[in-house]
PDB file of C-alpha atoms and ligand atoms in Angstrom:
ATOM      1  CA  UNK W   1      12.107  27.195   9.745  1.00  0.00           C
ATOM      2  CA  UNK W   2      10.792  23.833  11.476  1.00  0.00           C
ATOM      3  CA  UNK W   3      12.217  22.901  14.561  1.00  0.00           C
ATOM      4  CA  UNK W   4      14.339  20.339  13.263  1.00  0.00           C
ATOM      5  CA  UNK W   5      14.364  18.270  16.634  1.00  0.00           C
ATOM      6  CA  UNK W   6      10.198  18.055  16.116  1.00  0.00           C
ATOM      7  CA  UNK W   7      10.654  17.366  12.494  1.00  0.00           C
ATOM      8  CA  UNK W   8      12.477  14.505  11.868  1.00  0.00           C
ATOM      9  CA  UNK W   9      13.723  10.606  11.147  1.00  0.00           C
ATOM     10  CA  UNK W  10      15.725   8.269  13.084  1.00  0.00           C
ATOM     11  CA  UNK W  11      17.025   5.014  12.835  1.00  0.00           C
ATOM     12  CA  UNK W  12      15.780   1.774  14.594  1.00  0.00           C
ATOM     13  CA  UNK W  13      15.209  -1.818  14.150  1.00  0.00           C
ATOM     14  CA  UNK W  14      11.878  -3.836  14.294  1.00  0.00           C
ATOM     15  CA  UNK W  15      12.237  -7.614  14.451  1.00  0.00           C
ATOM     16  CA  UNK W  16      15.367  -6.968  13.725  1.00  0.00           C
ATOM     17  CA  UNK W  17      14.797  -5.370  10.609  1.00  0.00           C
ATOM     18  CA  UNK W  18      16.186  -1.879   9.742  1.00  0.00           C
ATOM     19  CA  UNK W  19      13.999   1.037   9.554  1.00  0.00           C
ATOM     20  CA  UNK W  20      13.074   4.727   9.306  1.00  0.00           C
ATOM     21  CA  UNK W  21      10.830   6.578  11.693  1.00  0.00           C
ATOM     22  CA  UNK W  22       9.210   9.926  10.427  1.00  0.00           C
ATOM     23  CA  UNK W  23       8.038  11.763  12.991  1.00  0.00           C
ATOM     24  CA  UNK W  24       6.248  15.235  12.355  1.00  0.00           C
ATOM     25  CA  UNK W  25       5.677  18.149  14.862  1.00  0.00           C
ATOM     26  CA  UNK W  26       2.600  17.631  16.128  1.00  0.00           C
ATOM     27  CA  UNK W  27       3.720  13.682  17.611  1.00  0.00           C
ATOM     28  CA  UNK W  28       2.500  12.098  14.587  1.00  0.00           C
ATOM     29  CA  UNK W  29       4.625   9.100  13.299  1.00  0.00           C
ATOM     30  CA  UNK W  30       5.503   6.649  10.526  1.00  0.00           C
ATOM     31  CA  UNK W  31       7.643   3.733  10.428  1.00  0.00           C
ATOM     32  CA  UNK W  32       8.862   2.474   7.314  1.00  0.00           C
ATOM     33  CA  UNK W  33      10.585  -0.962   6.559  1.00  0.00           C
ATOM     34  CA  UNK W  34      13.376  -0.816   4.380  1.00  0.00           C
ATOM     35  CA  UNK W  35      12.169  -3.788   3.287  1.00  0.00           C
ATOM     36  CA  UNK W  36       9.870  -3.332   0.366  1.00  0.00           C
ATOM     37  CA  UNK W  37       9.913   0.390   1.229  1.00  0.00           C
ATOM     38  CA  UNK W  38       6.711  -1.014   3.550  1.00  0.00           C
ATOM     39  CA  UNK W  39       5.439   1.636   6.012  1.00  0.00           C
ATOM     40  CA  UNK W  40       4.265  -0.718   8.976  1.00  0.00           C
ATOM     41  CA  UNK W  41       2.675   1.885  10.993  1.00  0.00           C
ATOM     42  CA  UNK W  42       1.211   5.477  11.146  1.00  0.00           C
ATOM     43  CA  UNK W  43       0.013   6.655  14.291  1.00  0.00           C
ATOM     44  CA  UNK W  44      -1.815  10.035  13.923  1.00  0.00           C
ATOM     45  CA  UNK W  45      -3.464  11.319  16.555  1.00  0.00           C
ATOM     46  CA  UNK W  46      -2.585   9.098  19.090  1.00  0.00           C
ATOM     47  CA  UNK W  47      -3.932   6.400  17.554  1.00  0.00           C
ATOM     48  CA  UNK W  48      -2.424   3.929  14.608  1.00  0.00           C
ATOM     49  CA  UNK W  49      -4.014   3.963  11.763  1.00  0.00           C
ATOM     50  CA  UNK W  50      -2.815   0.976  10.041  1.00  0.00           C
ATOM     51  CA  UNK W  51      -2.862  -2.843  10.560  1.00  0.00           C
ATOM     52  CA  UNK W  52      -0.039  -4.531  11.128  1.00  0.00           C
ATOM     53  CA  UNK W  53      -0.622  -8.425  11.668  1.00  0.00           C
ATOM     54  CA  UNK W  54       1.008  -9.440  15.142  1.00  0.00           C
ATOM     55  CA  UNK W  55       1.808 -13.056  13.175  1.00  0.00           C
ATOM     56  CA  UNK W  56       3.419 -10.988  10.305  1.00  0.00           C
ATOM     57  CA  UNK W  57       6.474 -12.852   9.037  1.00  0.00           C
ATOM     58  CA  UNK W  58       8.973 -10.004   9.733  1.00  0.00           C
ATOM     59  CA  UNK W  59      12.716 -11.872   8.448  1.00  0.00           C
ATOM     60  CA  UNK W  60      13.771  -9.302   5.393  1.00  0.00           C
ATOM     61  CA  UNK W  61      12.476 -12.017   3.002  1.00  0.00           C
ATOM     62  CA  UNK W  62       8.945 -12.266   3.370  1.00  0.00           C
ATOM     63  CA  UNK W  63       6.687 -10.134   2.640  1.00  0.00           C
ATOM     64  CA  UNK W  64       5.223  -8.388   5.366  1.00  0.00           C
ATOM     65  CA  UNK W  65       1.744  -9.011   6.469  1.00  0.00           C
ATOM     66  CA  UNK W  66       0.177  -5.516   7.264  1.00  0.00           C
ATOM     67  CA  UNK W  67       1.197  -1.746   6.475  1.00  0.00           C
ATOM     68  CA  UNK W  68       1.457  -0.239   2.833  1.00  0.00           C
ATOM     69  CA  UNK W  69       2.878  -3.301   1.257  1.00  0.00           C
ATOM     70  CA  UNK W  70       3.811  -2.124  -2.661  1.00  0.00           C
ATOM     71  CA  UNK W  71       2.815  -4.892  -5.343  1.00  0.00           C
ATOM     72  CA  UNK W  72       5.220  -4.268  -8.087  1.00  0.00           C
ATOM     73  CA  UNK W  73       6.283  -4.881 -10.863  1.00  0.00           C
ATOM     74  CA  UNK W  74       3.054  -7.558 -10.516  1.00  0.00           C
ATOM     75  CA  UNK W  75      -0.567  -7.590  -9.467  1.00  0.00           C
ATOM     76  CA  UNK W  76      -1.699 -10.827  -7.538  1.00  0.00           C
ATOM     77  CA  UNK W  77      -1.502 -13.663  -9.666  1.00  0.00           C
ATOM     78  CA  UNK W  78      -1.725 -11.821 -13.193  1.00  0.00           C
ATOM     79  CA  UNK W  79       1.234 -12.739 -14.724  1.00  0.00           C
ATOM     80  CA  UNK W  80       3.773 -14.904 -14.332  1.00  0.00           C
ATOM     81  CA  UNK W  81       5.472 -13.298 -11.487  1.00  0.00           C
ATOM     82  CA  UNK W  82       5.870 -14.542  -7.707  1.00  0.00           C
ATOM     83  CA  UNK W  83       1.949 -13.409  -6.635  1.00  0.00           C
ATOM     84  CA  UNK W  84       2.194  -9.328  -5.978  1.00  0.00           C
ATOM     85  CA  UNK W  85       5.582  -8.973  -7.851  1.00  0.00           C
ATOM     86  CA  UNK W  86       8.860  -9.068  -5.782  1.00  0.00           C
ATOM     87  CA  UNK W  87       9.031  -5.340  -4.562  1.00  0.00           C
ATOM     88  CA  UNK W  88       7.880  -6.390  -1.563  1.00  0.00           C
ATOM     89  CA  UNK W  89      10.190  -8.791  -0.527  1.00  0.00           C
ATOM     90  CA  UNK W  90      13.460  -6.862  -1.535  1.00  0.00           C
ATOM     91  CA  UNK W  91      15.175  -4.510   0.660  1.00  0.00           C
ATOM     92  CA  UNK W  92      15.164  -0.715  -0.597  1.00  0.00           C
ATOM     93  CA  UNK W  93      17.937   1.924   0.311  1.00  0.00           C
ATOM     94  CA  UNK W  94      16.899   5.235   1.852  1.00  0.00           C
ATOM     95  CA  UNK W  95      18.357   7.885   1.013  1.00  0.00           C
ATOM     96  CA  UNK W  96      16.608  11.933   0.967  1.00  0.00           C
ATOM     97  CA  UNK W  97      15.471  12.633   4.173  1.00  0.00           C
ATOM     98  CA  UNK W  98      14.075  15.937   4.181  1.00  0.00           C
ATOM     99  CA  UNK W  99      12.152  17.827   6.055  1.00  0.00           C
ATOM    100  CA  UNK W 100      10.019  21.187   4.799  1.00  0.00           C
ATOM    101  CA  UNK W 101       7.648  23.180   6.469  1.00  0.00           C
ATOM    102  CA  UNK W 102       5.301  20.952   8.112  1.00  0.00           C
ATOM    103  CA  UNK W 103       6.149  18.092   6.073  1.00  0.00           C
ATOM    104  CA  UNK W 104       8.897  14.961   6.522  1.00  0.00           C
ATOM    105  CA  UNK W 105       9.801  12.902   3.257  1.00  0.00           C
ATOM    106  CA  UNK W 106      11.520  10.019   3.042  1.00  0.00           C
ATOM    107  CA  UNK W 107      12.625   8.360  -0.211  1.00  0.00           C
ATOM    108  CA  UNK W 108      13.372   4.859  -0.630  1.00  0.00           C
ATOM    109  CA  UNK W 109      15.365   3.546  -3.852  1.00  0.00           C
ATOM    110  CA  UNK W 110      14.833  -0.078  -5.868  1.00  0.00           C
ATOM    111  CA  UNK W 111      16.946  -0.931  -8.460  1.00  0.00           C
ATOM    112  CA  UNK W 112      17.336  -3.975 -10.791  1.00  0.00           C
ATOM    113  CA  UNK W 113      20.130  -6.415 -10.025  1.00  0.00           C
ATOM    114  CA  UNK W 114      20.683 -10.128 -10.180  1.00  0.00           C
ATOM    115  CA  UNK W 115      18.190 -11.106  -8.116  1.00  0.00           C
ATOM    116  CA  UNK W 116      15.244  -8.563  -9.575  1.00  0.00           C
ATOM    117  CA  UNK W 117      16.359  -9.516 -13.383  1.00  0.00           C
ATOM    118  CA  UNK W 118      16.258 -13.670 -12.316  1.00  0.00           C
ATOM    119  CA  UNK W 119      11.995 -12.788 -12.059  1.00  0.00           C
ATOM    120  CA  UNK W 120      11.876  -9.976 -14.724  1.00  0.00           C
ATOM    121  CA  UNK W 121      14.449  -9.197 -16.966  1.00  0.00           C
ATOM    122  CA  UNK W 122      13.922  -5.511 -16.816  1.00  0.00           C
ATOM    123  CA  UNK W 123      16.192  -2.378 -16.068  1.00  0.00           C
ATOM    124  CA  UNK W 124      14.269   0.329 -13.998  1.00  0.00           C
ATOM    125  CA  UNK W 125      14.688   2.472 -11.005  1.00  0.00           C
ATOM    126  CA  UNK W 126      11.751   2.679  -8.496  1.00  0.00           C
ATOM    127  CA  UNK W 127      11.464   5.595  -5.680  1.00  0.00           C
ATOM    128  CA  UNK W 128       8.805   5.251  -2.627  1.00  0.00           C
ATOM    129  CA  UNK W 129       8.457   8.423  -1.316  1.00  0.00           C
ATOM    130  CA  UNK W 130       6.330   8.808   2.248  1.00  0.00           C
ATOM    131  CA  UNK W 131       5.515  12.076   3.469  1.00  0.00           C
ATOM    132  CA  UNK W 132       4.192  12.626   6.966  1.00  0.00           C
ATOM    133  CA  UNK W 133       2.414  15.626   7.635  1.00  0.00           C
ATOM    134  CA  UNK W 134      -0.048  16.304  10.489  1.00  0.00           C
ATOM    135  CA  UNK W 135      -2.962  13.981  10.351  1.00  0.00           C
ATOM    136  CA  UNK W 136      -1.755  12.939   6.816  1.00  0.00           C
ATOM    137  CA  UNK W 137       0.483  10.140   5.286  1.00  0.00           C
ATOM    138  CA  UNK W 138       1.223  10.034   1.416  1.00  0.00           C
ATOM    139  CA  UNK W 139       3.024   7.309  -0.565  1.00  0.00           C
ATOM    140  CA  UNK W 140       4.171   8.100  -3.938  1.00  0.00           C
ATOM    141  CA  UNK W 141       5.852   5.359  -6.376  1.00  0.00           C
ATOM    142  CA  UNK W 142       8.354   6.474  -9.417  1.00  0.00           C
ATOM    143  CA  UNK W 143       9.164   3.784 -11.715  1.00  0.00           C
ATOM    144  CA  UNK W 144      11.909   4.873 -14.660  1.00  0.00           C
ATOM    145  CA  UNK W 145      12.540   2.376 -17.585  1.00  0.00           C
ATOM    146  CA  UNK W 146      15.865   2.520 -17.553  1.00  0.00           C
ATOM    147  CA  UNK W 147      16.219  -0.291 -20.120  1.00  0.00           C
ATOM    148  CA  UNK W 148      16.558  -0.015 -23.713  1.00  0.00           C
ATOM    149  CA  UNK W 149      13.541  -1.503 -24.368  1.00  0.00           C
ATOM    150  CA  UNK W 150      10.074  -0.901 -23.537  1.00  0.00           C
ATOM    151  CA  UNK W 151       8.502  -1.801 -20.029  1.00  0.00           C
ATOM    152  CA  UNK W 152       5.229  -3.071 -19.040  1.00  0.00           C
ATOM    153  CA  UNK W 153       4.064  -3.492 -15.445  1.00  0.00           C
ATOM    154  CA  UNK W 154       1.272  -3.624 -12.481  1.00  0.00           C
ATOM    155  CA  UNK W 155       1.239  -1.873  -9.757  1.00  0.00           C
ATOM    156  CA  UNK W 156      -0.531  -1.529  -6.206  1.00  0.00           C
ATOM    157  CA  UNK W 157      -0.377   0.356  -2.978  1.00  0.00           C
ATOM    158  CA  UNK W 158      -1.659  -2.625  -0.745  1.00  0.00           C
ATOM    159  CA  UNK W 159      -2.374  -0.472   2.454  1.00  0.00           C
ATOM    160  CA  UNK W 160      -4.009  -2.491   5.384  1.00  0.00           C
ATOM    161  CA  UNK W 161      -6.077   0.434   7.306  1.00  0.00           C
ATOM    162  CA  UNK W 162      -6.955  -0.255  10.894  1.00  0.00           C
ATOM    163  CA  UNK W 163     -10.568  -0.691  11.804  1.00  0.00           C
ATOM    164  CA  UNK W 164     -12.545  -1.169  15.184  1.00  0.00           C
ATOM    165  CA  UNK W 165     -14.702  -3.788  13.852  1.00  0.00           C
ATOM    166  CA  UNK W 166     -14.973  -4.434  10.211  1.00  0.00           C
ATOM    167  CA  UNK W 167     -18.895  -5.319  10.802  1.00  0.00           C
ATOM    168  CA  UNK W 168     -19.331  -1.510  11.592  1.00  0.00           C
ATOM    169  CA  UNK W 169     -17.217  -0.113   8.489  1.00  0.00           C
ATOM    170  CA  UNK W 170     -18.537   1.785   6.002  1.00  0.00           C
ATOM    171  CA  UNK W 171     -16.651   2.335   2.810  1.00  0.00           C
ATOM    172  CA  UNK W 172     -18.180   5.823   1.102  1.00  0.00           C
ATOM    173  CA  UNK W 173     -16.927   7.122  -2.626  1.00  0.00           C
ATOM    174  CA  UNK W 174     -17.440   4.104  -5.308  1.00  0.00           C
ATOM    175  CA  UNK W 175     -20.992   4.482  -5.254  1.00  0.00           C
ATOM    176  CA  UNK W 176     -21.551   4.151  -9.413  1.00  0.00           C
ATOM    177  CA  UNK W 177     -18.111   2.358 -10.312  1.00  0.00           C
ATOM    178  CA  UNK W 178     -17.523  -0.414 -12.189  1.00  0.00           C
ATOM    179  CA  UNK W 179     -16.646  -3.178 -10.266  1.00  0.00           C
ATOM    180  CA  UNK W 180     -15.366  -7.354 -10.254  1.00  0.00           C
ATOM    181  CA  UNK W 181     -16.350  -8.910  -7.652  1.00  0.00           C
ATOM    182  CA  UNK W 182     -13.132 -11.424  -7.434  1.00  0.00           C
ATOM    183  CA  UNK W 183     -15.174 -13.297  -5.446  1.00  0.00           C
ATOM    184  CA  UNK W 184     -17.948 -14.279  -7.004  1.00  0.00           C
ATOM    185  CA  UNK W 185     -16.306 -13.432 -10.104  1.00  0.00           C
ATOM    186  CA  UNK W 186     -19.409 -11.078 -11.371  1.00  0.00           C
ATOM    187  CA  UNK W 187     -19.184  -7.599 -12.632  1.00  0.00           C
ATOM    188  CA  UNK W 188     -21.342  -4.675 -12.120  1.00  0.00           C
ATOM    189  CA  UNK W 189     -22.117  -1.086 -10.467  1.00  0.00           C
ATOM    190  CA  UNK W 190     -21.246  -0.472  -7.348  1.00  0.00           C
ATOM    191  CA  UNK W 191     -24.228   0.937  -5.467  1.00  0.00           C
ATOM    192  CA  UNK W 192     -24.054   3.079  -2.308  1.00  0.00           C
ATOM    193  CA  UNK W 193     -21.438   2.922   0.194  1.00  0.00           C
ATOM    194  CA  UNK W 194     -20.050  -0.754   1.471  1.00  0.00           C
ATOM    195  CA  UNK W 195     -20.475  -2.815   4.129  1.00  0.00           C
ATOM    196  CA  UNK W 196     -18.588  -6.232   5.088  1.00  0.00           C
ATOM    197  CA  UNK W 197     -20.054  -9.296   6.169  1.00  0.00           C
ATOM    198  CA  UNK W 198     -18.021 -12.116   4.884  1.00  0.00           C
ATOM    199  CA  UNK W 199     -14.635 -11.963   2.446  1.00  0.00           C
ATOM    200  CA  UNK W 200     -14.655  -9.393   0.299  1.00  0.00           C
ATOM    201  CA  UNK W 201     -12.189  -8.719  -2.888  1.00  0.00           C
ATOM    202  CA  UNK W 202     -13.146  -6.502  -5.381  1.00  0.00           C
ATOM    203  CA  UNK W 203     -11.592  -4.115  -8.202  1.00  0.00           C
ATOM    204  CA  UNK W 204     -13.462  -0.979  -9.042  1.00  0.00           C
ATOM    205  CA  UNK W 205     -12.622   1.380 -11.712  1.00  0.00           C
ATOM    206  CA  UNK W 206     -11.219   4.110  -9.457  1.00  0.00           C
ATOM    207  CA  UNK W 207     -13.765   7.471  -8.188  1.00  0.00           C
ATOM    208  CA  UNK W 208     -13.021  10.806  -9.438  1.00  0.00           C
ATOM    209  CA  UNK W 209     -12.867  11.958  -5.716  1.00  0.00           C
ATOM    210  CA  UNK W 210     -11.381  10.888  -2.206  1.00  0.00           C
ATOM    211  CA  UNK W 211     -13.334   7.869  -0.575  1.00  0.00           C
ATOM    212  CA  UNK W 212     -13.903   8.322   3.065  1.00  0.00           C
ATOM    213  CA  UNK W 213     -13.844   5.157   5.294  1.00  0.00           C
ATOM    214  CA  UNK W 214     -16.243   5.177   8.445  1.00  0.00           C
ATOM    215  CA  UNK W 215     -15.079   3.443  11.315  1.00  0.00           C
ATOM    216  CA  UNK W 216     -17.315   4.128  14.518  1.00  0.00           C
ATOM    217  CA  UNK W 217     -16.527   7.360  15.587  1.00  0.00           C
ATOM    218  CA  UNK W 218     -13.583   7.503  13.374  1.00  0.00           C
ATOM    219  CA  UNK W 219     -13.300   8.775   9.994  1.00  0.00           C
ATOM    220  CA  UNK W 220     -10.127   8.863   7.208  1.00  0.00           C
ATOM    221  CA  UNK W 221     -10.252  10.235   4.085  1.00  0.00           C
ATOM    222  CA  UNK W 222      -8.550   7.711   1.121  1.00  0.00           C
ATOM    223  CA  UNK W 223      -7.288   9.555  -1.864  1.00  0.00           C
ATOM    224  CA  UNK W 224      -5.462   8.403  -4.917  1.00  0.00           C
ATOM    225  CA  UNK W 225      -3.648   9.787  -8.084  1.00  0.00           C
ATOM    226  CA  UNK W 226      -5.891   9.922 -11.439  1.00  0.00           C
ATOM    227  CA  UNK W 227      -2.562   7.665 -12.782  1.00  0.00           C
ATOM    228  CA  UNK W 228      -3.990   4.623 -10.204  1.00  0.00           C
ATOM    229  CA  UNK W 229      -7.017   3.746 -12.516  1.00  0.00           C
ATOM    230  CA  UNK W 230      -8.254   1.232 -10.207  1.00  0.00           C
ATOM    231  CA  UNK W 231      -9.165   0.419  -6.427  1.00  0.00           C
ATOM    232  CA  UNK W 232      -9.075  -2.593  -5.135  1.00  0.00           C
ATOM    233  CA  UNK W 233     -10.933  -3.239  -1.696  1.00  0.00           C
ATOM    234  CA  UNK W 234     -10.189  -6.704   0.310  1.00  0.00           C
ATOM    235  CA  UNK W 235     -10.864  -8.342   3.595  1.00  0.00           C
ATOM    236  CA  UNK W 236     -10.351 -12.078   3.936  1.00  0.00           C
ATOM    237  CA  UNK W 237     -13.518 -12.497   6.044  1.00  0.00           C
ATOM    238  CA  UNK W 238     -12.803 -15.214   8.884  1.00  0.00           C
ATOM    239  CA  UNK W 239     -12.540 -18.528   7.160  1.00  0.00           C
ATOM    240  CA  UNK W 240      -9.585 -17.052   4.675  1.00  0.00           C
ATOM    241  CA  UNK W 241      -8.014 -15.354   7.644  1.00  0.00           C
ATOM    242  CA  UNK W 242      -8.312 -18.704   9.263  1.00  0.00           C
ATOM    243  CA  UNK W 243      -5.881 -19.920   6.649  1.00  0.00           C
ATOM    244  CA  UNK W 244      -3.250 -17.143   6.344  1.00  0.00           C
ATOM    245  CA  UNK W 245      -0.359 -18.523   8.577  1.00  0.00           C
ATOM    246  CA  UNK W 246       0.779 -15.113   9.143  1.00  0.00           C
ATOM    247  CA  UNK W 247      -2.664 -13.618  10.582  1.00  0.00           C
ATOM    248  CA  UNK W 248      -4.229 -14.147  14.357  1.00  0.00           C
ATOM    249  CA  UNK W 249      -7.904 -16.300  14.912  1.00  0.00           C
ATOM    250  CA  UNK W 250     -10.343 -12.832  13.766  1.00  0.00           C
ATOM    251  CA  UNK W 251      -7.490 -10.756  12.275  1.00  0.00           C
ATOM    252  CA  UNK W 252      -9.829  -9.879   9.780  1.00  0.00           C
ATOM    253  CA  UNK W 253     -11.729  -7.759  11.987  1.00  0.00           C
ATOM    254  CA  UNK W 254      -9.394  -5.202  12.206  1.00  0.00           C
ATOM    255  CA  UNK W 255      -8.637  -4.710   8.982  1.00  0.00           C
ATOM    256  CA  UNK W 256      -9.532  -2.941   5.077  1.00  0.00           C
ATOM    257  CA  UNK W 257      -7.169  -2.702   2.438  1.00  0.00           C
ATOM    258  CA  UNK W 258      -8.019  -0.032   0.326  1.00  0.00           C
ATOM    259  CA  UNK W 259      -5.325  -0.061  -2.757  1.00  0.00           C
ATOM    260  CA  UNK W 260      -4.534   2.613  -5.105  1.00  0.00           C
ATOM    261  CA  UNK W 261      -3.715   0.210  -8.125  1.00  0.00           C
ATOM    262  CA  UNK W 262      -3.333  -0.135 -11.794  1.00  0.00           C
ATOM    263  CA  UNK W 263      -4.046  -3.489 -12.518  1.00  0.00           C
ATOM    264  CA  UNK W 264      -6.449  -3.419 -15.783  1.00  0.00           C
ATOM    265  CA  UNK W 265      -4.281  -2.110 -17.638  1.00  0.00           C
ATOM    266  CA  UNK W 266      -0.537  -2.416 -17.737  1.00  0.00           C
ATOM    267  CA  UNK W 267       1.455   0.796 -17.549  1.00  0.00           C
ATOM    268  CA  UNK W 268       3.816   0.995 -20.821  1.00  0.00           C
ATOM    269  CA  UNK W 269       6.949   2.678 -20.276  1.00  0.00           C
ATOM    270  CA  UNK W 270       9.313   3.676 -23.057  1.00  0.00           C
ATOM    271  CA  UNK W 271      12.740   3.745 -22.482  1.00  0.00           C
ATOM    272  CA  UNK W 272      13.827   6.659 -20.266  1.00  0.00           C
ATOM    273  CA  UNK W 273       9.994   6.928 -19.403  1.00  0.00           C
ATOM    274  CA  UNK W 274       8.773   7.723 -15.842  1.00  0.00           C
ATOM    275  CA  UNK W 275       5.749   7.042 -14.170  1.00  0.00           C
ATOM    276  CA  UNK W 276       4.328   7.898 -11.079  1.00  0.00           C
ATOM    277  CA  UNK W 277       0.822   7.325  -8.809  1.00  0.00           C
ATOM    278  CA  UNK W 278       0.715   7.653  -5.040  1.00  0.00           C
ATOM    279  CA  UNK W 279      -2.117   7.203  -2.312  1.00  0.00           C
ATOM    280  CA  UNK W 280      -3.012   9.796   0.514  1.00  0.00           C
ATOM    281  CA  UNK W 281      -4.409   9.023   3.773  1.00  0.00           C
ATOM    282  CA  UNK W 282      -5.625  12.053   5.583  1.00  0.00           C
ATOM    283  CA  UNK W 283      -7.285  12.063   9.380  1.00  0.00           C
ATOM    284  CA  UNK W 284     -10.853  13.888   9.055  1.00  0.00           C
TER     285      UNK W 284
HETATM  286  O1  LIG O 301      -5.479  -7.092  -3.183  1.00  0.00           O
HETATM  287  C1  LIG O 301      -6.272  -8.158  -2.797  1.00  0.00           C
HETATM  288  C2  LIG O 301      -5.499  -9.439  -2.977  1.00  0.00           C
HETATM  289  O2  LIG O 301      -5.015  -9.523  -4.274  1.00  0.00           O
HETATM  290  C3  LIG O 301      -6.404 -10.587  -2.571  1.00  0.00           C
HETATM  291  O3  LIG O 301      -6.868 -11.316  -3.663  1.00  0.00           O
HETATM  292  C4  LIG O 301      -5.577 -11.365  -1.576  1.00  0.00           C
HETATM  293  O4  LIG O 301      -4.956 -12.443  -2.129  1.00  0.00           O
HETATM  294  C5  LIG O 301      -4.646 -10.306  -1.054  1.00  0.00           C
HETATM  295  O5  LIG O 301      -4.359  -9.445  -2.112  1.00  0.00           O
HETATM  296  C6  LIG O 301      -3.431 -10.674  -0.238  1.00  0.00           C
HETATM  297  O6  LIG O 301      -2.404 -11.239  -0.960  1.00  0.00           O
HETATM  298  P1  LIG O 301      -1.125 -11.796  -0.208  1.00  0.00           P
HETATM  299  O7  LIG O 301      -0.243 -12.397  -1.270  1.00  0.00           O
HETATM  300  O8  LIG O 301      -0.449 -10.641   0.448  1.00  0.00           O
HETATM  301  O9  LIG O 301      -1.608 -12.818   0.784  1.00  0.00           O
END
């Protein structure tokens, strides 16, 4: 059995805004938002892994700049949704807290109500669950249909990974995918690993096996369920940071999401159907 005073989740309040901190045995730690179910950091090893912008709009309407944002039930601007769906800007209820062998979980519940069905007129039940282990973090979505009617949606695991310097980043695994630039708006073959000088958005039909992300001295390996058919990489460069209200002068350079998504396709759920795709972040 686990100690259960090194194994466990507590309370507390950031901005003001209610949330859960995992914390596994060896001093790693998560914190996680109840609103959108956002982790906002993961410190591992003594150091955080994850950007969280210092302008983020943190008011439990907003959506959070920074963290593991989810886009759901929406992709960016394809459809006819608020851009990224509204997942992110609703506030989830936790509830199964557990904690197994080296492992915490927490799972955090969505449902439709008045407010959900006024942008999509859907009934489902969505589950975030994060599990901190040592030197890992996982975040798994569930989505149920629980309409009587069949379900369509996009989905994304936005996570904003801490770099040093996002001129020294190297992003290994896609070498050979199919990807959209969304910049240029071309499409082609991804070729060796990539580098960032400038803004950077792209969708790549997702690797058969875990990227790695280089950052100096550091390393992390990026992961992603076969069900999350796509990955989308994106750094706003510094003119577009410029422009995001909620990000500092040179934001940018601290910063990569890497997104588990399924975007190209819409996920088709029958009624009573469940779905599932997660991310894993793991320390190498
Ligand atoms: O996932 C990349 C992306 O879709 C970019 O195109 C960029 O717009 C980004 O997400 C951030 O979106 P947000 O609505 O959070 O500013």
């Amino acid at each position: 059995m686990p100690d259960p005073a090194l194994l466990a989740g507590q309370a507390e309040t950031f901005h003001g805004q209610p949330c859960i901190r995992l914390s596994a045995g060896n001093g790693d730690t998560a914190l996680v938002a109840l609103h959108g179910a956002q982790v906002l950091s993961w410190v591992s090893g003594g150091r955080e892994r994850l950007y969280l912008s210092p302008d983020a709009v943190v008011d439990g309407q907003a959506a959070i700049r920074g963290g593991i944002p989810l886009c759901f039930p929406q992709f960016n601007q394809r459809g006819p949704l608020p851009k990224h769906g509204f997942a992110r800007n609703l506030t989830w209820r936790a509830e199964g807290m557990q904690a197994e062998a080296d492992t915490v979980r927490l799972a955090l519940h969505l449902a439709d109500d008045e407010r959900s069905r006024a942008w999509w007129p859907r009934a489902f039940a969505a589950r975030v669950d994060v599990a901190l282990a040592a030197g890992e973090l996982r975040v798994d979505c569930t989505v149920r249909n629980t309409d009587a009617i069949a379900s369509d949606f996009t989905l994304a695991l936005h996570s904003y990974l801490r770099v040093d310097d996002i001129a020294q980043v190297r992003l290994q695994g896609l070498d050979g995918c199919a990807r959209w630039d969304a910049v240029a708006d071309v499409r082609g073959t991804q070729q060796g690993p990539i580098t960032f000088a400038g803004e950077y958005d792209s969708v790549f039909a997702a690797a058969p096996a875990p990227m790695q992300l280089h950052d100096g001295a550091h390393r992390l390996e990026i992961a992603q369920s076969p069900s999350m058919g796509q990955t989308v990489v994106w750094n706003p460069g510094a003119a577009l940071c410029a422009r995001l209200s909620d990000m500092p002068a040179g934001g940018h350079a601290h910063m990569l999401c890497v997104e588990a998504a399924q975007i190209d396709t819409q996920v088709v759920l029958a009624p009573g159907a469940t779905w599932s795709g997660g991310q894993c972040l793991r320390v190498l």
